[in-house]
């Protein structure tokens, strides 16, 4: 048996501290989001994690609708700025996706509300009359696509 019997069949040698990963939505503050042990079992840290997820979603919407590059910017500089912005938007989007993959209902709702608020602020044009009068330039980056 080469010492295999010491581990037993239940834990398959992976240790007894392995926590269950949810594969369906659940509600509650006891969740891990992005990092091992975070937010843990602390209600305040869970609330902070929801705020972080909300902020990440707003940031993705900002990147998707911002206009930082001026019309007279050198095309090489503009291309480099767009590339950096694209990399940041992709990275933040992936972090947000991984957070939602915790399958926690609160995290999911924080992401959806963050995207909604971000779109309202940056994409809807409700706070910027130039979106309705000059719709040809909406953003420095193309829309996200799957």
PDB file of C-alpha atoms in Angstrom:
ATOM      1  CA  UNK A   1       0.000   0.000   0.000  1.00  0.00           C
ATOM      2  CA  UNK A   2       3.086   2.309  -0.113  1.00  0.00           C
ATOM      3  CA  UNK A   3       1.736   4.619   2.598  1.00  0.00           C
ATOM      4  CA  UNK A   4      -1.276   5.626   0.476  1.00  0.00           C
ATOM      5  CA  UNK A   5      -3.603   4.406   3.199  1.00  0.00           C
ATOM      6  CA  UNK A   6      -2.459   7.280   5.441  1.00  0.00           C
ATOM      7  CA  UNK A   7      -4.365   9.863   3.405  1.00  0.00           C
ATOM      8  CA  UNK A   8      -7.695   8.086   3.106  1.00  0.00           C
ATOM      9  CA  UNK A   9      -9.986   8.275   0.107  1.00  0.00           C
ATOM     10  CA  UNK A  10     -11.986  11.337   1.242  1.00  0.00           C
ATOM     11  CA  UNK A  11      -9.285  13.974   1.008  1.00  0.00           C
ATOM     12  CA  UNK A  12      -7.203  12.403  -1.776  1.00  0.00           C
ATOM     13  CA  UNK A  13      -4.047  13.820  -0.161  1.00  0.00           C
ATOM     14  CA  UNK A  14      -5.073  17.458  -0.628  1.00  0.00           C
ATOM     15  CA  UNK A  15      -5.321  18.379   3.034  1.00  0.00           C
ATOM     16  CA  UNK A  16      -8.205  18.825   5.388  1.00  0.00           C
ATOM     17  CA  UNK A  17      -8.382  22.635   5.143  1.00  0.00           C
ATOM     18  CA  UNK A  18      -9.660  22.671   1.551  1.00  0.00           C
ATOM     19  CA  UNK A  19     -12.903  24.660   1.328  1.00  0.00           C
ATOM     20  CA  UNK A  20     -15.784  23.903  -1.002  1.00  0.00           C
ATOM     21  CA  UNK A  21     -16.022  25.979  -4.176  1.00  0.00           C
ATOM     22  CA  UNK A  22     -19.603  26.800  -5.068  1.00  0.00           C
ATOM     23  CA  UNK A  23     -20.805  26.014  -8.566  1.00  0.00           C
ATOM     24  CA  UNK A  24     -24.264  27.542  -8.057  1.00  0.00           C
ATOM     25  CA  UNK A  25     -25.306  30.959  -6.751  1.00  0.00           C
ATOM     26  CA  UNK A  26     -25.448  31.292  -2.980  1.00  0.00           C
ATOM     27  CA  UNK A  27     -26.060  34.121  -0.519  1.00  0.00           C
ATOM     28  CA  UNK A  28     -23.887  34.930   2.454  1.00  0.00           C
ATOM     29  CA  UNK A  29     -20.766  36.705   3.583  1.00  0.00           C
ATOM     30  CA  UNK A  30     -18.579  33.599   3.885  1.00  0.00           C
ATOM     31  CA  UNK A  31     -16.937  33.653   0.460  1.00  0.00           C
ATOM     32  CA  UNK A  32     -13.502  33.978  -1.100  1.00  0.00           C
ATOM     33  CA  UNK A  33     -13.172  36.597  -3.805  1.00  0.00           C
ATOM     34  CA  UNK A  34     -10.014  36.810  -5.918  1.00  0.00           C
ATOM     35  CA  UNK A  35      -7.561  36.084  -3.081  1.00  0.00           C
ATOM     36  CA  UNK A  36      -7.240  33.206  -0.630  1.00  0.00           C
ATOM     37  CA  UNK A  37      -8.930  34.104   2.648  1.00  0.00           C
ATOM     38  CA  UNK A  38     -10.433  37.386   1.399  1.00  0.00           C
ATOM     39  CA  UNK A  39     -12.832  38.614   2.599  1.00  0.00           C
ATOM     40  CA  UNK A  40     -13.024  35.685   5.011  1.00  0.00           C
ATOM     41  CA  UNK A  41     -15.816  35.510   7.577  1.00  0.00           C
ATOM     42  CA  UNK A  42     -15.781  39.210   8.495  1.00  0.00           C
ATOM     43  CA  UNK A  43     -18.948  41.171   7.560  1.00  0.00           C
ATOM     44  CA  UNK A  44     -17.048  44.434   7.188  1.00  0.00           C
ATOM     45  CA  UNK A  45     -14.531  42.884   4.801  1.00  0.00           C
ATOM     46  CA  UNK A  46     -17.380  41.324   2.800  1.00  0.00           C
ATOM     47  CA  UNK A  47     -18.987  44.749   2.448  1.00  0.00           C
ATOM     48  CA  UNK A  48     -15.613  46.172   1.380  1.00  0.00           C
ATOM     49  CA  UNK A  49     -15.299  43.421  -1.237  1.00  0.00           C
ATOM     50  CA  UNK A  50     -18.730  44.350  -2.629  1.00  0.00           C
ATOM     51  CA  UNK A  51     -17.602  47.978  -2.878  1.00  0.00           C
ATOM     52  CA  UNK A  52     -14.424  46.877  -4.693  1.00  0.00           C
ATOM     53  CA  UNK A  53     -16.434  44.764  -7.164  1.00  0.00           C
ATOM     54  CA  UNK A  54     -18.836  47.682  -7.715  1.00  0.00           C
ATOM     55  CA  UNK A  55     -15.877  50.035  -8.320  1.00  0.00           C
ATOM     56  CA  UNK A  56     -14.231  47.598 -10.756  1.00  0.00           C
ATOM     57  CA  UNK A  57     -17.441  47.462 -12.794  1.00  0.00           C
ATOM     58  CA  UNK A  58     -17.689  51.267 -12.862  1.00  0.00           C
ATOM     59  CA  UNK A  59     -14.034  51.450 -13.979  1.00  0.00           C
ATOM     60  CA  UNK A  60     -14.702  49.023 -16.855  1.00  0.00           C
ATOM     61  CA  UNK A  61     -17.560  51.250 -18.023  1.00  0.00           C
ATOM     62  CA  UNK A  62     -15.386  54.350 -17.709  1.00  0.00           C
ATOM     63  CA  UNK A  63     -12.662  52.751 -19.839  1.00  0.00           C
ATOM     64  CA  UNK A  64     -15.319  51.713 -22.355  1.00  0.00           C
ATOM     65  CA  UNK A  65     -16.687  55.245 -22.749  1.00  0.00           C
ATOM     66  CA  UNK A  66     -13.899  57.705 -21.871  1.00  0.00           C
ATOM     67  CA  UNK A  67     -12.416  60.216 -24.273  1.00  0.00           C
ATOM     68  CA  UNK A  68      -8.880  61.023 -23.134  1.00  0.00           C
ATOM     69  CA  UNK A  69      -7.118  61.300 -26.497  1.00  0.00           C
ATOM     70  CA  UNK A  70      -7.273  64.747 -28.052  1.00  0.00           C
ATOM     71  CA  UNK A  71      -7.907  65.153 -31.789  1.00  0.00           C
ATOM     72  CA  UNK A  72      -4.429  66.617 -32.452  1.00  0.00           C
ATOM     73  CA  UNK A  73      -2.525  63.810 -30.645  1.00  0.00           C
ATOM     74  CA  UNK A  74       0.253  62.113 -32.607  1.00  0.00           C
ATOM     75  CA  UNK A  75      -1.061  58.821 -34.052  1.00  0.00           C
ATOM     76  CA  UNK A  76       1.745  56.782 -32.446  1.00  0.00           C
ATOM     77  CA  UNK A  77       1.075  58.295 -29.030  1.00  0.00           C
ATOM     78  CA  UNK A  78      -2.671  57.827 -29.501  1.00  0.00           C
ATOM     79  CA  UNK A  79      -2.108  54.198 -30.480  1.00  0.00           C
ATOM     80  CA  UNK A  80       0.065  53.550 -27.422  1.00  0.00           C
ATOM     81  CA  UNK A  81      -2.457  55.218 -25.106  1.00  0.00           C
ATOM     82  CA  UNK A  82      -5.277  53.142 -26.634  1.00  0.00           C
ATOM     83  CA  UNK A  83      -3.196  49.970 -26.194  1.00  0.00           C
ATOM     84  CA  UNK A  84      -2.506  50.723 -22.525  1.00  0.00           C
ATOM     85  CA  UNK A  85      -6.166  51.588 -21.947  1.00  0.00           C
ATOM     86  CA  UNK A  86      -7.216  48.361 -23.661  1.00  0.00           C
ATOM     87  CA  UNK A  87      -4.836  46.314 -21.492  1.00  0.00           C
ATOM     88  CA  UNK A  88      -6.141  47.964 -18.326  1.00  0.00           C
ATOM     89  CA  UNK A  89      -9.768  47.483 -19.355  1.00  0.00           C
ATOM     90  CA  UNK A  90      -9.127  43.826 -20.222  1.00  0.00           C
ATOM     91  CA  UNK A  91      -7.327  43.220 -16.924  1.00  0.00           C
ATOM     92  CA  UNK A  92     -10.016  44.864 -14.815  1.00  0.00           C
ATOM     93  CA  UNK A  93     -12.725  43.012 -16.781  1.00  0.00           C
ATOM     94  CA  UNK A  94     -11.006  39.694 -16.110  1.00  0.00           C
ATOM     95  CA  UNK A  95     -10.651  40.473 -12.389  1.00  0.00           C
ATOM     96  CA  UNK A  96     -14.341  41.319 -12.303  1.00  0.00           C
ATOM     97  CA  UNK A  97     -15.225  38.088 -14.112  1.00  0.00           C
ATOM     98  CA  UNK A  98     -13.161  36.068 -11.626  1.00  0.00           C
ATOM     99  CA  UNK A  99     -14.897  37.811  -8.717  1.00  0.00           C
ATOM    100  CA  UNK A 100     -18.328  36.965 -10.149  1.00  0.00           C
ATOM    101  CA  UNK A 101     -17.158  33.369 -10.548  1.00  0.00           C
ATOM    102  CA  UNK A 102     -17.257  33.136  -6.743  1.00  0.00           C
ATOM    103  CA  UNK A 103     -20.990  32.511  -7.408  1.00  0.00           C
ATOM    104  CA  UNK A 104     -21.908  34.793  -4.513  1.00  0.00           C
ATOM    105  CA  UNK A 105     -25.219  36.564  -5.145  1.00  0.00           C
ATOM    106  CA  UNK A 106     -24.034  39.785  -3.510  1.00  0.00           C
ATOM    107  CA  UNK A 107     -20.909  39.907  -5.676  1.00  0.00           C
ATOM    108  CA  UNK A 108     -23.001  39.318  -8.804  1.00  0.00           C
ATOM    109  CA  UNK A 109     -25.425  42.103  -7.866  1.00  0.00           C
ATOM    110  CA  UNK A 110     -22.557  44.492  -7.014  1.00  0.00           C
ATOM    111  CA  UNK A 111     -21.061  43.857 -10.480  1.00  0.00           C
ATOM    112  CA  UNK A 112     -24.376  44.372 -12.291  1.00  0.00           C
ATOM    113  CA  UNK A 113     -25.183  47.548 -10.332  1.00  0.00           C
ATOM    114  CA  UNK A 114     -21.616  48.814 -10.904  1.00  0.00           C
ATOM    115  CA  UNK A 115     -21.932  48.306 -14.667  1.00  0.00           C
ATOM    116  CA  UNK A 116     -25.355  49.970 -14.597  1.00  0.00           C
ATOM    117  CA  UNK A 117     -24.150  53.021 -12.662  1.00  0.00           C
ATOM    118  CA  UNK A 118     -21.002  53.215 -14.786  1.00  0.00           C
ATOM    119  CA  UNK A 119     -23.029  53.162 -17.994  1.00  0.00           C
ATOM    120  CA  UNK A 120     -25.438  55.751 -16.600  1.00  0.00           C
ATOM    121  CA  UNK A 121     -22.524  58.055 -15.725  1.00  0.00           C
ATOM    122  CA  UNK A 122     -20.284  57.522 -18.757  1.00  0.00           C
ATOM    123  CA  UNK A 123     -22.234  55.862 -21.572  1.00  0.00           C
ATOM    124  CA  UNK A 124     -25.830  56.995 -21.483  1.00  0.00           C
ATOM    125  CA  UNK A 125     -25.113  60.617 -22.403  1.00  0.00           C
ATOM    126  CA  UNK A 126     -27.597  61.772 -19.786  1.00  0.00           C
ATOM    127  CA  UNK A 127     -24.962  64.031 -18.181  1.00  0.00           C
ATOM    128  CA  UNK A 128     -23.264  65.117 -21.416  1.00  0.00           C
ATOM    129  CA  UNK A 129     -25.139  66.934 -24.164  1.00  0.00           C
ATOM    130  CA  UNK A 130     -22.241  66.433 -26.613  1.00  0.00           C
ATOM    131  CA  UNK A 131     -23.164  62.720 -26.885  1.00  0.00           C
ATOM    132  CA  UNK A 132     -26.420  63.683 -28.523  1.00  0.00           C
ATOM    133  CA  UNK A 133     -25.026  66.519 -30.657  1.00  0.00           C
ATOM    134  CA  UNK A 134     -21.745  64.788 -31.669  1.00  0.00           C
ATOM    135  CA  UNK A 135     -22.407  61.027 -31.591  1.00  0.00           C
ATOM    136  CA  UNK A 136     -19.605  60.169 -34.070  1.00  0.00           C
ATOM    137  CA  UNK A 137     -16.893  59.891 -31.366  1.00  0.00           C
ATOM    138  CA  UNK A 138     -18.195  57.915 -28.436  1.00  0.00           C
ATOM    139  CA  UNK A 139     -15.007  56.474 -26.942  1.00  0.00           C
ATOM    140  CA  UNK A 140     -11.267  56.097 -27.400  1.00  0.00           C
ATOM    141  CA  UNK A 141     -11.678  52.306 -27.315  1.00  0.00           C
ATOM    142  CA  UNK A 142     -13.897  50.057 -29.417  1.00  0.00           C
ATOM    143  CA  UNK A 143     -16.765  48.290 -27.633  1.00  0.00           C
ATOM    144  CA  UNK A 144     -16.002  45.126 -25.678  1.00  0.00           C
ATOM    145  CA  UNK A 145     -16.809  41.979 -27.601  1.00  0.00           C
ATOM    146  CA  UNK A 146     -16.839  38.308 -26.769  1.00  0.00           C
TER     147      UNK A 146
END
